[in-house]
mmCIF file of C-alpha atoms and ligand atoms in Angstrom:
data_model
loop_
_atom_site.group_PDB
_atom_site.id
_atom_site.type_symbol
_atom_site.label_atom_id
_atom_site.label_comp_id
_atom_site.label_asym_id
_atom_site.label_seq_id
_atom_site.Cartn_x
_atom_site.Cartn_y
_atom_site.Cartn_z
ATOM 1 C CA MET X 38 95.469 101.780 92.235
ATOM 2 C CA THR X 39 97.345 99.788 89.748
ATOM 3 C CA ALA X 40 96.201 95.969 89.001
ATOM 4 C CA SER X 41 98.958 93.424 90.194
ATOM 5 C CA PRO X 42 100.377 91.628 87.299
ATOM 6 C CA GLU X 43 98.110 88.524 88.498
ATOM 7 C CA THR X 44 94.545 90.091 87.932
ATOM 8 C CA LEU X 45 95.416 91.495 84.563
ATOM 9 C CA SER X 46 94.118 89.010 82.110
ATOM 10 C CA PRO X 47 96.622 86.995 80.028
ATOM 11 C CA ILE X 48 98.490 88.296 77.371
ATOM 12 C CA ALA X 49 97.703 86.307 73.775
ATOM 13 C CA PHE X 50 100.788 84.573 72.042
ATOM 14 C CA LEU X 51 98.832 85.361 68.829
ATOM 15 C CA ASP X 52 95.428 87.463 69.131
ATOM 16 C CA LEU X 53 93.346 86.560 66.105
ATOM 17 C CA PRO X 54 89.875 88.100 67.600
ATOM 18 C CA ALA X 55 91.902 91.340 68.584
ATOM 19 C CA GLN X 56 93.521 91.339 64.557
ATOM 20 C CA GLN X 57 89.836 91.239 63.386
ATOM 21 C CA ALA X 58 88.677 93.842 65.507
ATOM 22 C CA ARG X 59 90.914 96.108 63.959
ATOM 23 C CA LEU X 60 90.523 94.637 59.981
ATOM 24 C CA GLY X 61 87.379 92.939 59.953
ATOM 25 C CA ASP X 62 85.130 95.694 58.198
ATOM 26 C CA ALA X 63 87.967 95.416 55.683
ATOM 27 C CA ILE X 64 87.920 91.707 55.332
ATOM 28 C CA ARG X 65 84.622 91.021 54.900
ATOM 29 C CA ARG X 66 84.135 93.284 52.398
ATOM 30 C CA ARG X 67 86.473 91.419 50.299
ATOM 31 C CA VAL X 68 84.921 88.258 51.268
ATOM 32 C CA ASP X 69 81.295 89.672 50.488
ATOM 33 C CA ALA X 70 82.746 90.648 47.223
ATOM 34 C CA VAL X 71 83.399 86.629 46.795
ATOM 35 C CA MET X 72 80.050 85.613 48.050
ATOM 36 C CA ALA X 73 78.811 87.653 45.586
ATOM 37 C CA HIS X 74 80.555 86.425 42.302
ATOM 38 C CA CYS X 75 80.734 82.817 43.835
ATOM 39 C CA ARG X 76 83.935 82.478 41.919
ATOM 40 C CA PHE X 77 85.517 80.098 44.618
ATOM 41 C CA VAL X 78 88.184 78.450 42.833
ATOM 42 C CA MET X 79 90.114 80.394 41.155
ATOM 43 C CA GLY X 80 88.307 83.491 41.348
ATOM 44 C CA PRO X 81 89.951 86.870 40.091
ATOM 45 C CA GLU X 82 90.909 87.279 43.925
ATOM 46 C CA VAL X 83 93.633 85.044 43.250
ATOM 47 C CA ALA X 84 95.096 86.136 40.115
ATOM 48 C CA GLU X 85 94.874 89.898 42.080
ATOM 49 C CA LEU X 86 96.592 88.732 44.994
ATOM 50 C CA GLU X 87 99.739 86.833 43.087
ATOM 51 C CA GLN X 88 100.031 90.423 41.316
ATOM 52 C CA ALA X 89 100.220 91.922 44.669
ATOM 53 C CA LEU X 90 102.538 89.670 46.207
ATOM 54 C CA ALA X 91 104.950 89.475 43.205
ATOM 55 C CA THR X 92 104.880 93.288 43.484
ATOM 56 C CA TYR X 93 105.553 93.532 46.869
ATOM 57 C CA ALA X 94 108.575 91.061 46.612
ATOM 58 C CA GLY X 95 109.718 92.534 43.463
ATOM 59 C CA ALA X 96 109.543 89.036 41.558
ATOM 60 C CA ARG X 97 108.364 88.402 38.239
ATOM 61 C CA GLU X 98 105.649 85.948 39.287
ATOM 62 C CA CYS X 99 103.471 84.599 41.641
ATOM 63 C CA VAL X 100 101.715 81.530 41.959
ATOM 64 C CA GLY X 101 99.029 80.831 44.381
ATOM 65 C CA VAL X 102 98.941 77.556 46.120
ATOM 66 C CA SER X 103 96.951 75.585 49.133
ATOM 67 C CA SER X 104 99.418 75.969 51.766
ATOM 68 C CA GLY X 105 103.504 76.386 52.679
ATOM 69 C CA THR X 106 104.294 72.832 53.028
ATOM 70 C CA ASP X 107 102.456 72.601 48.938
ATOM 71 C CA ALA X 108 104.457 74.951 47.734
ATOM 72 C CA ILE X 109 107.505 73.481 48.838
ATOM 73 C CA GLN X 110 106.314 69.933 47.381
ATOM 74 C CA ILE X 111 105.476 71.658 44.064
ATOM 75 C CA VAL X 112 108.803 73.370 43.695
ATOM 76 C CA MET X 113 110.485 70.137 44.415
ATOM 77 C CA MET X 114 108.149 68.277 42.222
ATOM 78 C CA ALA X 115 109.302 70.529 39.265
ATOM 79 C CA GLU X 116 112.388 69.717 39.961
ATOM 80 C CA GLY X 117 111.964 66.140 39.755
ATOM 81 C CA ILE X 118 113.482 65.346 43.150
ATOM 82 C CA GLY X 119 112.931 62.180 44.260
ATOM 83 C CA PRO X 120 114.719 58.660 44.762
ATOM 84 C CA GLY X 121 117.611 58.798 45.425
ATOM 85 C CA ASP X 122 118.076 62.734 45.925
ATOM 86 C CA ALA X 123 119.416 64.194 49.247
ATOM 87 C CA VAL X 124 117.878 67.163 50.363
ATOM 88 C CA PHE X 125 120.185 69.649 52.609
ATOM 89 C CA LEU X 126 118.240 71.540 55.186
ATOM 90 C CA PRO X 127 118.626 72.858 58.690
ATOM 91 C CA ALA X 128 117.195 70.596 61.105
ATOM 92 C CA PHE X 129 116.439 73.288 63.255
ATOM 93 C CA THR X 130 113.109 74.045 61.850
ATOM 94 C CA TYR X 131 109.468 73.268 61.090
ATOM 95 C CA THR X 132 108.593 69.757 60.148
ATOM 96 C CA ALA X 133 107.364 70.716 57.107
ATOM 97 C CA THR X 134 110.299 71.642 55.454
ATOM 98 C CA ALA X 135 111.727 67.840 55.988
ATOM 99 C CA GLU X 136 108.769 65.644 55.201
ATOM 100 C CA VAL X 137 108.491 67.154 51.283
ATOM 101 C CA PRO X 138 111.539 65.246 50.447
ATOM 102 C CA LEU X 139 110.579 62.162 52.133
ATOM 103 C CA LEU X 140 106.968 62.548 50.403
ATOM 104 C CA LEU X 141 108.773 62.464 46.850
ATOM 105 C CA HIS X 142 110.890 59.748 48.224
ATOM 106 C CA ALA X 143 113.890 61.509 48.294
ATOM 107 C CA THR X 144 116.073 62.023 51.515
ATOM 108 C CA PRO X 145 116.699 64.969 53.861
ATOM 109 C CA VAL X 146 120.129 65.694 55.074
ATOM 110 C CA PHE X 147 120.159 68.083 58.138
ATOM 111 C CA VAL X 148 122.574 71.079 58.370
ATOM 112 C CA ASP X 149 123.682 72.253 61.834
ATOM 113 C CA VAL X 150 122.434 76.159 62.565
ATOM 114 C CA ASP X 151 124.261 79.252 63.763
ATOM 115 C CA PRO X 152 124.450 79.543 67.388
ATOM 116 C CA ARG X 153 123.406 83.133 67.162
ATOM 117 C CA THR X 154 121.328 83.888 64.243
ATOM 118 C CA PHE X 155 119.492 80.391 64.548
ATOM 119 C CA GLN X 156 120.101 80.229 60.558
ATOM 120 C CA ILE X 157 121.483 77.267 58.547
ATOM 121 C CA ASP X 158 125.217 76.931 59.131
ATOM 122 C CA PRO X 159 127.266 77.495 55.543
ATOM 123 C CA ALA X 160 130.454 75.472 57.152
ATOM 124 C CA SER X 161 128.035 72.891 58.570
ATOM 125 C CA LEU X 162 126.180 72.748 54.936
ATOM 126 C CA GLU X 163 129.534 72.442 52.957
ATOM 127 C CA LYS X 164 130.563 69.633 55.133
ATOM 128 C CA ARG X 165 127.156 67.551 54.927
ATOM 129 C CA ILE X 166 127.425 68.061 50.869
ATOM 130 C CA ALA X 167 130.910 66.236 51.553
ATOM 131 C CA ASP X 168 129.770 63.419 53.805
ATOM 132 C CA VAL X 169 127.220 62.789 51.230
ATOM 133 C CA ARG X 170 129.559 62.800 48.366
ATOM 134 C CA SER X 171 132.195 60.145 50.089
ATOM 135 C CA ALA X 172 129.169 57.595 51.493
ATOM 136 C CA GLY X 173 128.363 57.649 47.604
ATOM 137 C CA THR X 174 124.766 56.692 48.186
ATOM 138 C CA LEU X 175 122.760 59.431 47.519
ATOM 139 C CA ARG X 176 123.192 62.170 44.647
ATOM 140 C CA PRO X 177 123.317 65.620 46.431
ATOM 141 C CA ARG X 178 120.424 67.426 44.490
ATOM 142 C CA ALA X 179 118.912 70.565 46.335
ATOM 143 C CA ILE X 180 119.215 73.495 48.975
ATOM 144 C CA VAL X 181 116.707 74.528 50.949
ATOM 145 C CA GLY X 182 117.506 77.474 52.782
ATOM 146 C CA VAL X 183 115.062 78.443 55.488
ATOM 147 C CA ASP X 184 114.559 82.210 56.497
ATOM 148 C CA LEU X 185 113.981 81.439 59.758
ATOM 149 C CA PHE X 186 111.722 83.345 62.519
ATOM 150 C CA GLY X 187 111.721 86.155 60.326
ATOM 151 C CA GLN X 188 115.038 86.753 59.492
ATOM 152 C CA PRO X 189 116.991 85.722 56.516
ATOM 153 C CA ALA X 190 119.296 82.806 55.818
ATOM 154 C CA PRO X 191 122.620 83.785 55.242
ATOM 155 C CA TRP X 192 121.982 83.859 50.923
ATOM 156 C CA PRO X 193 125.067 85.244 49.363
ATOM 157 C CA GLU X 194 126.771 82.319 50.739
ATOM 158 C CA LEU X 195 124.174 79.186 50.297
ATOM 159 C CA ARG X 196 123.967 81.077 46.239
ATOM 160 C CA ALA X 197 127.697 80.506 46.354
ATOM 161 C CA ILE X 198 127.778 76.832 47.767
ATOM 162 C CA ALA X 199 124.867 75.904 45.648
ATOM 163 C CA ALA X 200 126.457 77.319 42.352
ATOM 164 C CA ARG X 201 129.916 75.256 43.082
ATOM 165 C CA GLU X 202 127.893 71.995 43.814
ATOM 166 C CA GLY X 203 126.039 72.353 41.251
ATOM 167 C CA LEU X 204 122.924 72.066 43.296
ATOM 168 C CA PHE X 205 119.134 73.270 43.051
ATOM 169 C CA LEU X 206 118.581 76.349 45.560
ATOM 170 C CA MET X 207 115.037 77.141 47.377
ATOM 171 C CA ASP X 208 113.949 79.719 50.138
ATOM 172 C CA ASP X 209 111.397 78.193 52.421
ATOM 173 C CA CYS X 210 109.908 81.935 53.568
ATOM 174 C CA ALA X 211 106.793 80.438 55.258
ATOM 175 C CA GLN X 212 107.827 82.674 58.202
ATOM 176 C CA SER X 213 109.428 86.076 56.893
ATOM 177 C CA PHE X 214 107.481 87.318 54.106
ATOM 178 C CA GLY X 215 108.341 90.683 54.791
ATOM 179 C CA GLY X 216 111.948 90.524 55.902
ATOM 180 C CA ALA X 217 114.575 92.065 54.042
ATOM 181 C CA LEU X 218 118.370 91.900 52.872
ATOM 182 C CA THR X 219 120.524 94.342 51.985
ATOM 183 C CA GLY X 220 117.620 96.076 51.094
ATOM 184 C CA ARG X 221 115.940 93.914 49.193
ATOM 185 C CA LYS X 222 112.424 92.246 50.476
ATOM 186 C CA LEU X 223 112.969 88.374 50.941
ATOM 187 C CA GLY X 224 111.515 86.291 47.733
ATOM 188 C CA ARG X 225 113.931 86.738 44.978
ATOM 189 C CA GLU X 226 117.097 85.013 46.996
ATOM 190 C CA ALA X 227 116.684 81.475 45.184
ATOM 191 C CA THR X 228 115.206 80.415 41.956
ATOM 192 C CA ALA X 229 112.055 79.806 43.796
ATOM 193 C CA THR X 230 110.699 80.749 47.051
ATOM 194 C CA THR X 231 107.811 79.495 49.075
ATOM 195 C CA LEU X 232 105.319 81.268 51.268
ATOM 196 C CA SER X 233 102.774 80.403 54.094
ATOM 197 C CA PHE X 234 99.820 82.213 55.040
ATOM 198 C CA PHE X 235 99.166 79.519 57.981
ATOM 199 C CA PRO X 236 96.986 82.228 60.384
ATOM 200 C CA SER X 237 100.402 82.720 62.681
ATOM 201 C CA LYS X 238 102.473 83.844 59.962
ATOM 202 C CA PRO X 239 103.028 87.075 59.572
ATOM 203 C CA LEU X 240 100.869 87.927 56.792
ATOM 204 C CA GLY X 241 98.319 85.133 57.727
ATOM 205 C CA SER X 242 94.910 84.050 56.130
ATOM 206 C CA TYR X 243 91.867 82.745 57.697
ATOM 207 C CA GLY X 244 92.786 79.035 56.795
ATOM 208 C CA ASP X 245 95.579 77.214 54.922
ATOM 209 C CA GLY X 246 97.345 79.010 51.948
ATOM 210 C CA GLY X 247 100.888 79.810 50.237
ATOM 211 C CA ALA X 248 102.432 81.149 47.419
ATOM 212 C CA ILE X 249 105.518 80.327 45.275
ATOM 213 C CA LEU X 250 107.689 83.299 44.155
ATOM 214 C CA THR X 251 109.848 82.961 41.338
ATOM 215 C CA ASP X 252 111.780 85.076 38.444
ATOM 216 C CA ASP X 253 111.644 82.072 35.943
ATOM 217 C CA PRO X 254 108.115 82.169 33.896
ATOM 218 C CA GLU X 255 109.095 78.591 32.369
ATOM 219 C CA ARG X 256 109.169 77.401 36.085
ATOM 220 C CA ALA X 257 106.222 79.552 37.242
ATOM 221 C CA ASP X 258 103.931 77.775 34.366
ATOM 222 C CA LEU X 259 104.893 74.481 35.637
ATOM 223 C CA TYR X 260 103.927 75.087 39.585
ATOM 224 C CA ARG X 261 100.616 76.434 37.767
ATOM 225 C CA SER X 262 100.001 73.128 36.045
ATOM 226 C CA LEU X 263 101.248 71.239 39.199
ATOM 227 C CA ARG X 264 98.862 72.609 41.286
ATOM 228 C CA THR X 265 96.019 71.848 39.155
ATOM 229 C CA HIS X 266 96.622 68.489 38.035
ATOM 230 C CA GLY X 267 99.048 68.680 36.188
ATOM 231 C CA GLU X 268 96.979 70.457 33.108
ATOM 232 C CA GLY X 269 97.885 71.791 30.279
ATOM 233 C CA LYS X 270 96.585 74.536 27.637
ATOM 234 C CA THR X 271 93.053 73.080 28.154
ATOM 235 C CA ARG X 272 91.412 71.702 31.262
ATOM 236 C CA TYR X 273 91.465 68.003 30.571
ATOM 237 C CA GLU X 274 94.564 67.807 28.980
ATOM 238 C CA VAL X 275 97.043 66.113 31.793
ATOM 239 C CA LEU X 276 100.644 66.498 30.969
ATOM 240 C CA ARG X 277 102.284 65.201 34.146
ATOM 241 C CA THR X 278 101.067 64.027 37.817
ATOM 242 C CA GLY X 279 100.306 66.867 39.567
ATOM 243 C CA MET X 280 98.359 67.904 42.843
ATOM 244 C CA ASN X 281 94.715 69.827 43.927
ATOM 245 C CA GLY X 282 97.264 72.137 45.180
ATOM 246 C CA ARG X 283 95.308 75.738 44.225
ATOM 247 C CA LEU X 284 94.925 79.037 46.737
ATOM 248 C CA ASP X 285 91.365 79.428 47.870
ATOM 249 C CA THR X 286 89.591 82.556 46.541
ATOM 250 C CA LEU X 287 88.534 83.144 50.087
ATOM 251 C CA GLN X 288 91.477 82.964 51.274
ATOM 252 C CA ALA X 289 93.001 85.221 48.658
ATOM 253 C CA ALA X 290 90.575 87.916 49.424
ATOM 254 C CA VAL X 291 91.146 87.759 53.237
ATOM 255 C CA LEU X 292 95.050 88.639 51.946
ATOM 256 C CA LEU X 293 94.013 90.953 49.936
ATOM 257 C CA ALA X 294 92.496 93.183 52.706
ATOM 258 C CA LYS X 295 95.426 92.331 55.550
ATOM 259 C CA LEU X 296 98.001 93.197 52.496
ATOM 260 C CA GLU X 297 97.402 96.611 52.603
ATOM 261 C CA GLY X 298 98.284 97.508 56.653
ATOM 262 C CA PHE X 299 101.102 94.815 56.630
ATOM 263 C CA ASP X 300 104.262 97.116 56.672
ATOM 264 C CA ALA X 301 102.605 98.915 59.234
ATOM 265 C CA GLU X 302 102.445 95.367 61.261
ATOM 266 C CA LEU X 303 105.633 94.939 60.413
ATOM 267 C CA ALA X 304 107.235 98.008 61.645
ATOM 268 C CA ARG X 305 104.882 97.858 64.884
ATOM 269 C CA ARG X 306 106.655 94.166 65.469
ATOM 270 C CA GLU X 307 110.013 96.016 64.951
ATOM 271 C CA GLU X 308 109.502 98.491 67.590
ATOM 272 C CA ILE X 309 107.944 95.715 69.790
ATOM 273 C CA ALA X 310 111.215 93.477 69.026
ATOM 274 C CA GLY X 311 113.641 96.648 69.606
ATOM 275 C CA ALA X 312 111.881 97.099 73.311
ATOM 276 C CA TYR X 313 112.308 93.523 74.008
ATOM 277 C CA ASP X 314 116.154 93.564 73.221
ATOM 278 C CA ALA X 315 116.566 97.329 75.629
ATOM 279 C CA GLY X 316 114.661 95.554 78.676
ATOM 280 C CA LEU X 317 116.102 92.121 78.343
ATOM 281 C CA ALA X 318 119.226 92.292 77.062
ATOM 282 C CA HIS X 319 120.855 91.751 80.518
ATOM 283 C CA HIS X 320 118.606 88.734 81.781
ATOM 284 C CA VAL X 321 118.365 86.774 78.746
ATOM 285 C CA THR X 322 120.212 86.150 75.513
ATOM 286 C CA THR X 323 118.528 88.447 72.936
ATOM 287 C CA PRO X 324 118.008 87.813 69.187
ATOM 288 C CA ALA X 325 121.395 88.419 67.620
ATOM 289 C CA ARG X 326 120.678 90.146 64.128
ATOM 290 C CA VAL X 327 121.700 88.535 60.683
ATOM 291 C CA PRO X 328 124.006 91.835 59.569
ATOM 292 C CA ASP X 329 122.154 94.145 56.985
ATOM 293 C CA SER X 330 118.722 92.287 57.539
ATOM 294 C CA HIS X 331 115.237 93.460 58.120
ATOM 295 C CA SER X 332 113.585 90.565 60.133
ATOM 296 C CA ALA X 333 109.593 90.516 59.557
ATOM 297 C CA TRP X 334 109.548 89.325 63.328
ATOM 298 C CA ALA X 335 107.414 86.139 63.151
ATOM 299 C CA ILE X 336 108.759 84.637 66.422
ATOM 300 C CA TYR X 337 111.389 86.648 68.733
ATOM 301 C CA ALA X 338 113.412 84.137 70.488
ATOM 302 C CA VAL X 339 115.552 84.502 73.602
ATOM 303 C CA LEU X 340 118.050 81.890 75.209
ATOM 304 C CA VAL X 341 118.319 81.049 78.635
ATOM 305 C CA GLU X 342 121.312 79.201 80.301
ATOM 306 C CA SER X 343 119.603 75.756 80.550
ATOM 307 C CA GLU X 344 116.921 73.840 80.167
ATOM 308 C CA ALA X 345 116.186 73.951 83.840
ATOM 309 C CA ALA X 346 115.882 77.654 83.991
ATOM 310 C CA ARG X 347 113.652 78.137 80.711
ATOM 311 C CA ALA X 348 111.138 75.766 82.768
ATOM 312 C CA ALA X 349 111.298 77.863 85.650
ATOM 313 C CA LEU X 350 110.915 80.813 83.322
ATOM 314 C CA GLN X 351 108.446 79.744 81.748
ATOM 315 C CA GLU X 352 106.584 78.687 84.991
ATOM 316 C CA ARG X 353 107.439 82.687 86.268
ATOM 317 C CA LEU X 354 106.045 83.711 82.768
ATOM 318 C CA ARG X 355 102.660 81.938 82.894
ATOM 319 C CA ALA X 356 101.903 83.038 86.417
ATOM 320 C CA LYS X 357 102.106 86.358 85.248
ATOM 321 C CA GLY X 358 99.850 85.937 82.284
ATOM 322 C CA VAL X 359 102.340 86.340 79.842
ATOM 323 C CA PRO X 360 102.765 83.182 77.119
ATOM 324 C CA SER X 361 105.584 81.343 75.807
ATOM 325 C CA ALA X 362 106.445 78.840 73.282
ATOM 326 C CA ILE X 363 109.248 76.524 72.172
ATOM 327 C CA TYR X 364 110.379 76.477 68.784
ATOM 328 C CA TYR X 365 111.714 74.050 68.573
ATOM 329 C CA PRO X 366 111.996 71.458 71.195
ATOM 330 C CA ARG X 367 113.591 68.842 69.335
ATOM 331 C CA PRO X 368 115.614 69.223 66.139
ATOM 332 C CA LEU X 369 113.976 67.560 63.277
ATOM 333 C CA HIS X 370 117.463 64.645 62.692
ATOM 334 C CA LEU X 371 116.367 63.177 66.522
ATOM 335 C CA GLN X 372 112.295 63.502 65.713
ATOM 336 C CA PRO X 373 111.157 59.780 65.353
ATOM 337 C CA ALA X 374 109.888 60.311 62.225
ATOM 338 C CA TYR X 375 113.155 61.352 60.730
ATOM 339 C CA GLN X 376 115.796 59.540 62.762
ATOM 340 C CA ALA X 377 115.886 56.648 60.883
ATOM 341 C CA HIS X 378 116.586 58.688 57.225
ATOM 342 C CA HIS X 379 119.697 60.269 59.520
ATOM 343 C CA ASP X 380 122.940 59.427 59.214
ATOM 344 C CA GLY X 381 123.553 59.593 62.944
ATOM 345 C CA THR X 382 125.859 62.573 62.810
ATOM 346 C CA CYS X 383 125.120 65.194 65.808
ATOM 347 C CA LEU X 384 124.284 68.430 64.836
ATOM 348 C CA PRO X 385 125.674 70.068 68.352
ATOM 349 C CA VAL X 386 123.954 73.954 67.853
ATOM 350 C CA ALA X 387 120.557 72.716 66.516
ATOM 351 C CA GLU X 388 120.477 70.007 69.337
ATOM 352 C CA ASP X 389 121.732 73.079 72.219
ATOM 353 C CA LEU X 390 119.126 75.500 71.129
ATOM 354 C CA SER X 391 116.046 73.303 71.197
ATOM 355 C CA SER X 392 117.225 72.729 74.948
ATOM 356 C CA ARG X 393 117.643 76.545 75.889
ATOM 357 C CA ILE X 394 115.264 78.884 73.015
ATOM 358 C CA LEU X 395 112.100 80.127 74.557
ATOM 359 C CA ALA X 396 109.748 82.512 72.286
ATOM 360 C CA LEU X 397 108.000 85.472 73.688
ATOM 361 C CA PRO X 398 105.293 87.325 72.228
ATOM 362 C CA ILE X 399 105.454 89.252 69.304
ATOM 363 C CA HIS X 400 102.532 90.641 67.096
ATOM 364 C CA PRO X 401 100.874 93.859 66.343
ATOM 365 C CA GLU X 402 98.125 93.358 68.706
ATOM 366 C CA LEU X 403 100.249 94.010 71.809
ATOM 367 C CA THR X 404 100.036 97.479 73.474
ATOM 368 C CA ASP X 405 103.089 99.119 75.051
ATOM 369 C CA ALA X 406 101.490 98.250 78.101
ATOM 370 C CA ASP X 407 101.689 94.436 77.146
ATOM 371 C CA VAL X 408 105.191 94.962 76.139
ATOM 372 C CA ALA X 409 105.894 96.413 79.559
ATOM 373 C CA ARG X 410 104.365 93.667 81.111
ATOM 374 C CA VAL X 411 106.287 90.670 79.298
ATOM 375 C CA ILE X 412 109.680 92.730 80.484
ATOM 376 C CA ALA X 413 108.786 93.172 83.635
ATOM 377 C CA ALA X 414 107.642 89.207 83.815
ATOM 378 C CA VAL X 415 110.947 88.076 82.270
ATOM 379 C CA ARG X 416 113.256 90.324 84.372
ATOM 380 C CA GLY X 417 111.449 88.566 87.329
HETATM 381 C C1 PLP S 748 104.556 77.143 58.431
HETATM 382 C C2 PLP S 748 106.172 76.852 57.920
HETATM 383 C C3 PLP S 748 106.127 75.473 56.926
HETATM 384 C C4 PLP S 748 104.385 75.207 56.161
HETATM 385 O O1 PLP S 748 103.528 75.921 55.950
HETATM 386 P P1 PLP S 748 102.121 75.800 55.902
HETATM 387 O O2 PLP S 748 101.212 76.939 55.258
HETATM 388 O O3 PLP S 748 101.748 75.246 57.283
HETATM 389 O O4 PLP S 748 101.998 74.127 55.291
HETATM 390 C C5 PLP S 748 107.071 75.250 55.968
HETATM 391 N N1 PLP S 748 108.287 75.834 56.362
HETATM 392 C C6 PLP S 748 108.380 76.587 57.417
HETATM 393 C C7 PLP S 748 109.750 76.871 58.247
HETATM 394 C C8 PLP S 748 107.218 76.896 58.332
HETATM 395 O O5 PLP S 748 107.476 77.865 59.491
#
């Protein structure tokens, strides 16, 4: 006799206990080594991880920092982004991408996204840059390309626009480390790439953490100074206003253990995405692939026909023990915190996606039976 879906235990959207059952011994060995040497701040694991991440991404330099948000802040501080500067970024992303320009008294300028890949739309970007130039109150300064949900932003187009307009280009790769474009791992598409190790990201630590990748050694030195209070060659020489933005040794230790099995996890995520595509293509709009890319599959998001259909689907899934989540229920330009900084331009794609998008569970702890259950529940 097979159990009915109602009697099966719920599937987890993110299963950290199962991950720990699989990796716990390796992680504990790494953590025990830190407990033994007690160099909790900037211990040897930090440099070891930085080297490993740089090698993985093929970048020259890696600087470990305290979070993905702090990574974005350090990169923007290093460029001197501040009052009067316009920073162009997608309206359909996590709030962290937009809050940093405001913390630095610069202005985020929201850009619409592609309706099929959900990535920043180069045509909208060009239009928004032209809007800012013609309004004449802000100075176009930087573009933040966000690699959303595991897939790459349209980097060749973004590089061409940044070069033509004379803008600094950075990559918010918080969700997509491990993804690739034209056979090259993400991490070298822009002047600086920021990573997050928040536990729900594809490569997650056991707390907050982040990193910055760059091929520019001078910028890397500046990032290292900024993450430690703007220090100079010696500890008590303060060259600039900085932050307490270091990556914890314990988090670096956890990440070193997890990096070993990371490619196998990415392969499993890819397998699950393929199964969802095959099982769901005739029932919902499955996510389009950015051409010539590999996704890190942080999020597998489908589209349904309306907000009401999404609510009904979520309810049906919940009843069958299948979790789902909405990334993002409201585009940033319509958030209370950012509305006052927005020029009122309608960004129709971001607004439409917010009402129809739904993320299904995708993580390496899902079994084939779990995946089949998700597919059956969506098909109803
Ligand atoms: C998670 C995330 C961040 C912030 O990372 P934290 O480590 O949580 O500070 C920034 N940008 C995007 C797109 C994210 O998804």
